[in-house]
PDB file of C-alpha atoms and ligand atoms in Angstrom:
ATOM      1  CA  MET Z   1       0.062  -0.029   0.031  1.00 97.00           C
ATOM      2  CA  LYS Z   2       1.451   3.443  -1.032  1.00 97.00           C
ATOM      3  CA  ILE Z   3       1.474   5.988   1.717  1.00 97.00           C
ATOM      4  CA  PHE Z   4       0.965   9.638   0.903  1.00 98.00           C
ATOM      5  CA  LEU Z   5       1.213  12.553   3.205  1.00 98.00           C
ATOM      6  CA  ASP Z   6      -1.818  14.801   3.485  1.00 98.00           C
ATOM      7  CA  THR Z   7      -0.170  18.209   3.796  1.00 97.00           C
ATOM      8  CA  ALA Z   8       1.059  21.319   1.960  1.00 97.00           C
ATOM      9  CA  ASP Z   9       4.023  21.805   4.554  1.00 97.00           C
ATOM     10  CA  ILE Z  10       7.233  21.288   2.949  1.00 96.00           C
ATOM     11  CA  ASN Z  11       9.012  20.661   6.114  1.00 96.00           C
ATOM     12  CA  GLU Z  12       6.529  17.729   6.984  1.00 97.00           C
ATOM     13  CA  ILE Z  13       7.138  16.277   3.570  1.00 97.00           C
ATOM     14  CA  LYS Z  14      10.858  16.328   3.849  1.00 97.00           C
ATOM     15  CA  ASP Z  15      10.709  14.703   7.214  1.00 96.00           C
ATOM     16  CA  GLY Z  16       8.265  12.062   5.966  1.00 95.00           C
ATOM     17  CA  LEU Z  17      10.808  11.397   3.030  1.00 96.00           C
ATOM     18  CA  SER Z  18      13.690  11.088   5.410  1.00 95.00           C
ATOM     19  CA  MET Z  19      11.869   8.131   7.017  1.00 92.00           C
ATOM     20  CA  GLY Z  20      11.549   6.564   3.736  1.00 92.00           C
ATOM     21  CA  LEU Z  21       7.877   6.412   4.173  1.00 89.00           C
ATOM     22  CA  ILE Z  22       6.357   8.709   1.735  1.00 95.00           C
ATOM     23  CA  ASP Z  23       5.207   7.772  -1.794  1.00 97.00           C
ATOM     24  CA  GLY Z  24       3.266  10.907  -2.689  1.00 98.00           C
ATOM     25  CA  VAL Z  25       1.292  13.925  -1.440  1.00 98.00           C
ATOM     26  CA  THR Z  26      -2.241  15.131  -1.309  1.00 98.00           C
ATOM     27  CA  THR Z  27      -3.151  18.784  -0.678  1.00 97.00           C
ATOM     28  CA  ASN Z  28      -6.421  20.430  -0.583  1.00 95.00           C
ATOM     29  CA  PRO Z  29      -7.493  24.236  -0.328  1.00 94.00           C
ATOM     30  CA  THR Z  30      -7.727  23.819   3.481  1.00 95.00           C
ATOM     31  CA  LEU Z  31      -4.247  22.538   3.787  1.00 96.00           C
ATOM     32  CA  ILE Z  32      -2.899  25.297   1.289  1.00 95.00           C
ATOM     33  CA  SER Z  33      -4.509  28.043   3.404  1.00 94.00           C
ATOM     34  CA  ARG Z  34      -2.444  27.045   6.448  1.00 95.00           C
ATOM     35  CA  ILE Z  35       0.828  27.874   4.624  1.00 95.00           C
ATOM     36  CA  LYS Z  36       1.700  31.510   5.257  1.00 95.00           C
ATOM     37  CA  GLY Z  37       3.867  33.706   3.416  1.00 92.00           C
ATOM     38  CA  LYS Z  38       4.051  31.838   0.089  1.00 93.00           C
ATOM     39  CA  ASP Z  39       1.737  32.028  -2.869  1.00 93.00           C
ATOM     40  CA  PHE Z  40      -0.253  29.139  -4.150  1.00 94.00           C
ATOM     41  CA  ARG Z  41       2.224  28.448  -7.307  1.00 95.00           C
ATOM     42  CA  THR Z  42       5.286  28.594  -5.035  1.00 95.00           C
ATOM     43  CA  VAL Z  43       3.933  26.169  -2.516  1.00 96.00           C
ATOM     44  CA  VAL Z  44       2.839  23.719  -5.152  1.00 96.00           C
ATOM     45  CA  LYS Z  45       5.923  23.836  -7.169  1.00 96.00           C
ATOM     46  CA  GLU Z  46       8.118  23.368  -4.069  1.00 96.00           C
ATOM     47  CA  ILE Z  47       6.173  20.041  -3.343  1.00 97.00           C
ATOM     48  CA  LEU Z  48       6.202  18.797  -6.834  1.00 97.00           C
ATOM     49  CA  ASP Z  49       9.958  19.315  -7.021  1.00 96.00           C
ATOM     50  CA  THR Z  50      10.640  17.768  -3.671  1.00 96.00           C
ATOM     51  CA  ILE Z  51       8.944  14.497  -4.302  1.00 97.00           C
ATOM     52  CA  ASP Z  52       9.122  12.183  -7.336  1.00 95.00           C
ATOM     53  CA  GLY Z  53       5.628  10.558  -6.596  1.00 97.00           C
ATOM     54  CA  PRO Z  54       2.109  11.858  -7.349  1.00 98.00           C
ATOM     55  CA  VAL Z  55       1.111  15.098  -5.787  1.00 98.00           C
ATOM     56  CA  SER Z  56      -2.661  15.930  -5.885  1.00 98.00           C
ATOM     57  CA  ILE Z  57      -3.635  19.494  -6.266  1.00 98.00           C
ATOM     58  CA  GLU Z  58      -7.442  20.541  -6.210  1.00 97.00           C
ATOM     59  CA  ALA Z  59      -9.134  22.641  -8.956  1.00 97.00           C
ATOM     60  CA  ILE Z  60     -11.501  24.931  -7.103  1.00 96.00           C
ATOM     61  CA  ALA Z  61     -13.935  25.743 -10.067  1.00 97.00           C
ATOM     62  CA  ASP Z  62     -17.315  24.115  -9.639  1.00 95.00           C
ATOM     63  CA  ASP Z  63     -18.208  24.250 -13.543  1.00 98.00           C
ATOM     64  CA  TYR Z  64     -16.995  21.949 -16.137  1.00 98.00           C
ATOM     65  CA  GLU Z  65     -15.024  24.573 -18.255  1.00 98.00           C
ATOM     66  CA  GLY Z  66     -13.392  25.952 -15.142  1.00 98.00           C
ATOM     67  CA  MET Z  67     -12.339  22.585 -13.759  1.00 98.00           C
ATOM     68  CA  VAL Z  68     -10.887  21.697 -17.165  1.00 98.00           C
ATOM     69  CA  LYS Z  69      -9.053  25.099 -17.554  1.00 98.00           C
ATOM     70  CA  GLN Z  70      -7.595  24.777 -13.935  1.00 98.00           C
ATOM     71  CA  GLY Z  71      -6.793  21.060 -14.103  1.00 98.00           C
ATOM     72  CA  ARG Z  72      -4.807  21.593 -17.397  1.00 98.00           C
ATOM     73  CA  LYS Z  73      -2.830  24.510 -15.628  1.00 98.00           C
ATOM     74  CA  ILE Z  74      -2.145  22.170 -12.548  1.00 98.00           C
ATOM     75  CA  SER Z  75      -0.820  19.548 -14.894  1.00 98.00           C
ATOM     76  CA  GLU Z  76       1.524  21.801 -16.537  1.00 97.00           C
ATOM     77  CA  LEU Z  77       3.240  22.475 -13.215  1.00 97.00           C
ATOM     78  CA  GLY Z  78       4.972  18.940 -13.137  1.00 96.00           C
ATOM     79  CA  GLU Z  79       4.865  15.571 -14.545  1.00 96.00           C
ATOM     80  CA  ASN Z  80       3.882  14.207 -11.135  1.00 98.00           C
ATOM     81  CA  ALA Z  81       0.884  16.602 -10.576  1.00 98.00           C
ATOM     82  CA  VAL Z  82      -2.486  14.932 -10.237  1.00 98.00           C
ATOM     83  CA  VAL Z  83      -5.739  16.997 -10.517  1.00 98.00           C
ATOM     84  CA  LYS Z  84      -8.359  16.708  -7.788  1.00 98.00           C
ATOM     85  CA  ILE Z  85     -11.885  17.023  -9.012  1.00 98.00           C
ATOM     86  CA  PRO Z  86     -15.047  16.271  -6.946  1.00 96.00           C
ATOM     87  CA  VAL Z  87     -17.650  13.861  -8.130  1.00 92.00           C
ATOM     88  CA  THR Z  88     -20.499  16.122  -9.286  1.00 95.00           C
ATOM     89  CA  THR Z  89     -22.278  16.002 -12.541  1.00 96.00           C
ATOM     90  CA  GLU Z  90     -19.862  18.697 -13.897  1.00 97.00           C
ATOM     91  CA  GLY Z  91     -16.954  17.027 -12.170  1.00 97.00           C
ATOM     92  CA  LEU Z  92     -17.732  13.891 -13.943  1.00 97.00           C
ATOM     93  CA  LYS Z  93     -17.475  15.632 -17.317  1.00 98.00           C
ATOM     94  CA  ALA Z  94     -14.148  17.190 -16.335  1.00 98.00           C
ATOM     95  CA  ILE Z  95     -12.691  13.860 -15.158  1.00 98.00           C
ATOM     96  CA  ARG Z  96     -13.586  12.443 -18.518  1.00 98.00           C
ATOM     97  CA  THR Z  97     -11.986  15.233 -20.515  1.00 98.00           C
ATOM     98  CA  LEU Z  98      -8.971  15.429 -18.419  1.00 98.00           C
ATOM     99  CA  SER Z  99      -8.374  11.651 -18.320  1.00 98.00           C
ATOM    100  CA  ARG Z 100      -8.675  11.557 -22.097  1.00 98.00           C
ATOM    101  CA  GLU Z 101      -5.872  14.078 -22.418  1.00 98.00           C
ATOM    102  CA  LYS Z 102      -3.715  11.741 -20.198  1.00 98.00           C
ATOM    103  CA  ILE Z 103      -3.939  14.040 -17.226  1.00 98.00           C
ATOM    104  CA  LYS Z 104      -4.153  11.888 -13.947  1.00 98.00           C
ATOM    105  CA  VAL Z 105      -7.244  12.698 -12.034  1.00 98.00           C
ATOM    106  CA  ASN Z 106      -7.853  12.157  -8.247  1.00 98.00           C
ATOM    107  CA  CYS Z 107     -11.647  12.171  -7.693  1.00 98.00           C
ATOM    108  CA  THR Z 108     -12.024  13.662  -4.327  1.00 98.00           C
ATOM    109  CA  LEU Z 109     -14.866  13.901  -1.641  1.00 97.00           C
ATOM    110  CA  VAL Z 110     -16.267  10.511  -2.344  1.00 98.00           C
ATOM    111  CA  PHE Z 111     -18.864   9.494   0.150  1.00 98.00           C
ATOM    112  CA  ASN Z 112     -20.667   6.528  -1.448  1.00 97.00           C
ATOM    113  CA  PRO Z 113     -19.659   3.548  -3.772  1.00 98.00           C
ATOM    114  CA  ILE Z 114     -21.721   4.982  -6.639  1.00 97.00           C
ATOM    115  CA  GLN Z 115     -19.538   8.145  -6.768  1.00 98.00           C
ATOM    116  CA  ALA Z 116     -16.477   5.893  -6.884  1.00 98.00           C
ATOM    117  CA  LEU Z 117     -17.699   3.763  -9.696  1.00 98.00           C
ATOM    118  CA  PHE Z 118     -18.900   6.624 -11.702  1.00 98.00           C
ATOM    119  CA  ALA Z 119     -15.591   8.449 -11.264  1.00 98.00           C
ATOM    120  CA  ALA Z 120     -13.802   5.260 -12.262  1.00 98.00           C
ATOM    121  CA  LYS Z 121     -16.073   5.058 -15.483  1.00 98.00           C
ATOM    122  CA  ALA Z 122     -15.298   8.504 -16.294  1.00 98.00           C
ATOM    123  CA  GLY Z 123     -11.594   7.614 -16.173  1.00 98.00           C
ATOM    124  CA  ALA Z 124     -10.241   8.779 -12.650  1.00 98.00           C
ATOM    125  CA  PHE Z 125      -6.764   7.514 -11.802  1.00 98.00           C
ATOM    126  CA  PHE Z 126      -7.668   7.674  -8.031  1.00 98.00           C
ATOM    127  CA  VAL Z 127     -10.807   7.845  -6.126  1.00 98.00           C
ATOM    128  CA  SER Z 128     -10.564   9.136  -2.570  1.00 98.00           C
ATOM    129  CA  PRO Z 129     -13.228   7.868  -0.081  1.00 98.00           C
ATOM    130  CA  PHE Z 130     -13.109  10.300   2.830  1.00 98.00           C
ATOM    131  CA  VAL Z 131     -13.383   7.878   5.758  1.00 98.00           C
ATOM    132  CA  GLY Z 132     -12.816  10.216   8.828  1.00 98.00           C
ATOM    133  CA  ARG Z 133     -15.653  12.706   7.682  1.00 98.00           C
ATOM    134  CA  LEU Z 134     -18.057   9.509   7.535  1.00 98.00           C
ATOM    135  CA  ASP Z 135     -17.025   8.423  10.854  1.00 97.00           C
ATOM    136  CA  ASP Z 136     -17.495  11.915  12.144  1.00 97.00           C
ATOM    137  CA  ILE Z 137     -21.324  11.586  11.379  1.00 98.00           C
ATOM    138  CA  SER Z 138     -21.575   8.101  12.957  1.00 97.00           C
ATOM    139  CA  GLU Z 139     -21.114   6.112   9.649  1.00 97.00           C
ATOM    140  CA  ASP Z 140     -18.322   3.536   9.065  1.00 96.00           C
ATOM    141  CA  GLY Z 141     -15.916   5.049   6.736  1.00 98.00           C
ATOM    142  CA  MET Z 142     -13.874   1.950   6.138  1.00 98.00           C
ATOM    143  CA  PHE Z 143     -17.064  -0.040   5.130  1.00 98.00           C
ATOM    144  CA  LEU Z 144     -17.201   2.382   2.217  1.00 98.00           C
ATOM    145  CA  VAL Z 145     -13.698   1.344   1.232  1.00 98.00           C
ATOM    146  CA  GLU Z 146     -14.663  -2.315   1.479  1.00 98.00           C
ATOM    147  CA  GLU Z 147     -17.658  -1.588  -0.800  1.00 98.00           C
ATOM    148  CA  ILE Z 148     -15.583   0.126  -3.323  1.00 98.00           C
ATOM    149  CA  LYS Z 149     -12.878  -2.628  -3.378  1.00 98.00           C
ATOM    150  CA  SER Z 150     -15.515  -5.165  -3.967  1.00 98.00           C
ATOM    151  CA  ILE Z 151     -17.013  -3.319  -6.906  1.00 98.00           C
ATOM    152  CA  PHE Z 152     -13.743  -2.526  -8.291  1.00 98.00           C
ATOM    153  CA  ASP Z 153     -12.549  -6.249  -8.034  1.00 98.00           C
ATOM    154  CA  ASN Z 154     -15.871  -7.583  -9.549  1.00 98.00           C
ATOM    155  CA  TYR Z 155     -15.155  -5.577 -12.766  1.00 97.00           C
ATOM    156  CA  SER Z 156     -11.454  -5.465 -12.869  1.00 98.00           C
ATOM    157  CA  ILE Z 157     -11.434  -1.677 -12.635  1.00 98.00           C
ATOM    158  CA  SER Z 158      -8.062  -0.273 -12.615  1.00 98.00           C
ATOM    159  CA  THR Z 159      -8.751   2.960 -10.863  1.00 98.00           C
ATOM    160  CA  GLN Z 160      -6.760   3.069  -7.551  1.00 98.00           C
ATOM    161  CA  ILE Z 161      -8.445   3.440  -4.135  1.00 98.00           C
ATOM    162  CA  LEU Z 162      -6.779   6.264  -2.334  1.00 98.00           C
ATOM    163  CA  VAL Z 163      -8.188   6.239   1.365  1.00 98.00           C
ATOM    164  CA  ALA Z 164      -8.392   9.870   2.535  1.00 98.00           C
ATOM    165  CA  SER Z 165      -9.623  11.810   5.659  1.00 98.00           C
ATOM    166  CA  VAL Z 166      -7.601   9.403   7.852  1.00 97.00           C
ATOM    167  CA  ARG Z 167      -7.732  10.186  11.664  1.00 95.00           C
ATOM    168  CA  ASN Z 168      -5.986   7.261  13.466  1.00 92.00           C
ATOM    169  CA  PRO Z 169      -3.501   4.425  12.781  1.00 91.00           C
ATOM    170  CA  MET Z 170      -6.472   1.867  12.792  1.00 93.00           C
ATOM    171  CA  HIS Z 171      -7.702   3.431   9.506  1.00 96.00           C
ATOM    172  CA  ILE Z 172      -4.291   2.494   8.109  1.00 95.00           C
ATOM    173  CA  VAL Z 173      -4.366  -1.115   9.332  1.00 95.00           C
ATOM    174  CA  ARG Z 174      -7.957  -1.613   7.977  1.00 97.00           C
ATOM    175  CA  ALA Z 175      -7.049   0.005   4.753  1.00 98.00           C
ATOM    176  CA  ALA Z 176      -4.137  -2.428   4.291  1.00 97.00           C
ATOM    177  CA  LEU Z 177      -6.273  -5.398   5.229  1.00 98.00           C
ATOM    178  CA  ILE Z 178      -8.905  -4.438   2.716  1.00 98.00           C
ATOM    179  CA  GLY Z 179      -6.203  -4.071   0.095  1.00 98.00           C
ATOM    180  CA  ALA Z 180      -6.441  -0.314  -0.715  1.00 98.00           C
ATOM    181  CA  ASP Z 181      -3.877   0.834  -3.186  1.00 98.00           C
ATOM    182  CA  ALA Z 182      -2.981   4.035  -1.183  1.00 98.00           C
ATOM    183  CA  ILE Z 183      -3.742   5.999   1.797  1.00 98.00           C
ATOM    184  CA  THR Z 184      -3.114   9.680   2.497  1.00 98.00           C
ATOM    185  CA  VAL Z 185      -2.097  10.351   6.116  1.00 97.00           C
ATOM    186  CA  PRO Z 186      -1.801  13.613   8.043  1.00 96.00           C
ATOM    187  CA  TYR Z 187       1.613  14.293   9.597  1.00 95.00           C
ATOM    188  CA  ASN Z 188       0.502  13.841  13.083  1.00 93.00           C
ATOM    189  CA  VAL Z 189      -1.012  10.416  12.459  1.00 92.00           C
ATOM    190  CA  LEU Z 190       2.172   9.466  10.555  1.00 93.00           C
ATOM    191  CA  LEU Z 191       4.261  10.198  13.580  1.00 91.00           C
ATOM    192  CA  LYS Z 192       1.940   8.014  15.814  1.00 86.00           C
ATOM    193  CA  LEU Z 193       2.436   4.845  13.507  1.00 84.00           C
ATOM    194  CA  PRO Z 194       5.721   3.521  14.680  1.00 82.00           C
ATOM    195  CA  SER Z 195       5.200   4.057  18.351  1.00 83.00           C
ATOM    196  CA  HIS Z 196       4.081   1.356  20.749  1.00 87.00           C
ATOM    197  CA  PRO Z 197       3.899   1.634  24.649  1.00 89.00           C
ATOM    198  CA  LYS Z 198       5.717  -1.736  24.940  1.00 93.00           C
ATOM    199  CA  THR Z 199       8.628  -0.482  22.756  1.00 93.00           C
ATOM    200  CA  ASN Z 200       8.972   2.547  24.992  1.00 92.00           C
ATOM    201  CA  GLU Z 201       8.824   0.450  28.113  1.00 95.00           C
ATOM    202  CA  GLY Z 202      11.474  -1.965  26.634  1.00 96.00           C
ATOM    203  CA  LEU Z 203      13.859   0.959  25.709  1.00 93.00           C
ATOM    204  CA  ARG Z 204      13.568   2.309  29.224  1.00 94.00           C
ATOM    205  CA  LYS Z 205      14.425  -1.039  30.848  1.00 95.00           C
ATOM    206  CA  PHE Z 206      17.420  -1.413  28.516  1.00 93.00           C
ATOM    207  CA  ALA Z 207      18.695   2.054  29.292  1.00 91.00           C
ATOM    208  CA  ASP Z 208      18.360   1.311  33.119  1.00 92.00           C
ATOM    209  CA  ASP Z 209      20.235  -2.060  32.746  1.00 93.00           C
ATOM    210  CA  TRP Z 210      22.874  -0.472  30.581  1.00 91.00           C
ATOM    211  CA  LYS Z 211      23.926   1.661  33.538  1.00 90.00           C
ATOM    212  CA  LYS Z 212      25.064  -1.633  35.261  1.00 91.00           C
ATOM    213  CA  VAL Z 213      27.511  -2.186  32.355  1.00 91.00           C
ATOM    214  CA  SER Z 214      28.481   1.517  31.884  1.00 88.00           C
ATOM    215  CA  PRO Z 215      27.609   3.654  34.784  1.00 86.00           C
ATOM    216  CA  ASP Z 216      28.005   6.801  32.761  1.00 85.00           C
ATOM    217  CA  GLY Z 217      25.826   5.464  30.022  1.00 79.00           C
ATOM    218  CA  SER Z 218      28.532   5.628  27.486  1.00 86.00           C
ATOM    219  CA  PHE Z 219      28.877   2.911  24.649  1.00 85.00           C
ATOM    220  CA  PRO Z 220      32.380   1.072  25.082  1.00 81.00           C
ATOM    221  CA  LEU Z 221      33.221   0.604  21.434  1.00 85.00           C
TER     222      LEU Z 221
HETATM  223  C1  E4P C   1      -7.370  14.044   0.951  1.00 69.35           C
HETATM  224  O1  E4P C   1      -6.955  14.185  -0.354  1.00 69.35           O
HETATM  225  C2  E4P C   1      -7.900  15.230   1.686  1.00 69.35           C
HETATM  226  O2  E4P C   1      -6.876  16.318   1.574  1.00 69.35           O
HETATM  227  C3  E4P C   1      -7.881  14.947   3.175  1.00 69.35           C
HETATM  228  O3  E4P C   1      -7.700  13.647   3.363  1.00 69.35           O
HETATM  229  C4  E4P C   1      -9.099  15.459   3.827  1.00 69.35           C
HETATM  230  O4  E4P C   1      -9.048  15.143   5.242  1.00 69.35           O
HETATM  231  P1  E4P C   1      -9.886  15.790   6.383  1.00 69.35           P
HETATM  232  O5  E4P C   1     -11.284  15.267   6.392  1.00 69.35           O
HETATM  233  O6  E4P C   1      -9.144  15.506   7.696  1.00 69.35           O
HETATM  234  O7  E4P C   1      -9.987  17.408   6.189  1.00 69.35           O
END
């Protein structure tokens, strides 16, 4: 399963890359709005130039012509640019047009399996079910991922499932068990992934016992 970072913060991306964990990046207008002192183009170019993998950037128009125009401009910024388009009736038309031009589209804000199926039929490269936002309204976001996975398997659909709106490490475990192609993770969740209380407990015990070998804690090699 590919792991993307859900951020527009270049320092978070560099840190994720240094851990060897990050295969791509997803942004959205909210994440971009948190970056102060840099214009949109600069933020996006810096991300595209920092990572080889796919970087999703959202078109903000809500009409077909606007989405296609913005999508083409986004795709010109880098070979790894992926255009985020929502599944609306206008969005589906834009997904079809951009995909036919070989521009990769990440269909965003997917909340039911029909939206995912329609986006795939229109040619989307990724579909992004927003699992956390469904959990927020007492639905089971990961069940949506299971449904999409079954439908795509039934019809050998090649569109990739990119699990989004991730809130906790269990979303990642469940996504991997279901067989999602990719998941996009906020930086704070990424940092929680490798930690375990028993690992910390074990490290404390080893450090205490090491003092019996080397009272000043130094390593004698
Ligand atoms: C995905 O591409 C989105 O940027 C993101 O996962 C949205 O997550 P949120 O629901 O935490 O805003």
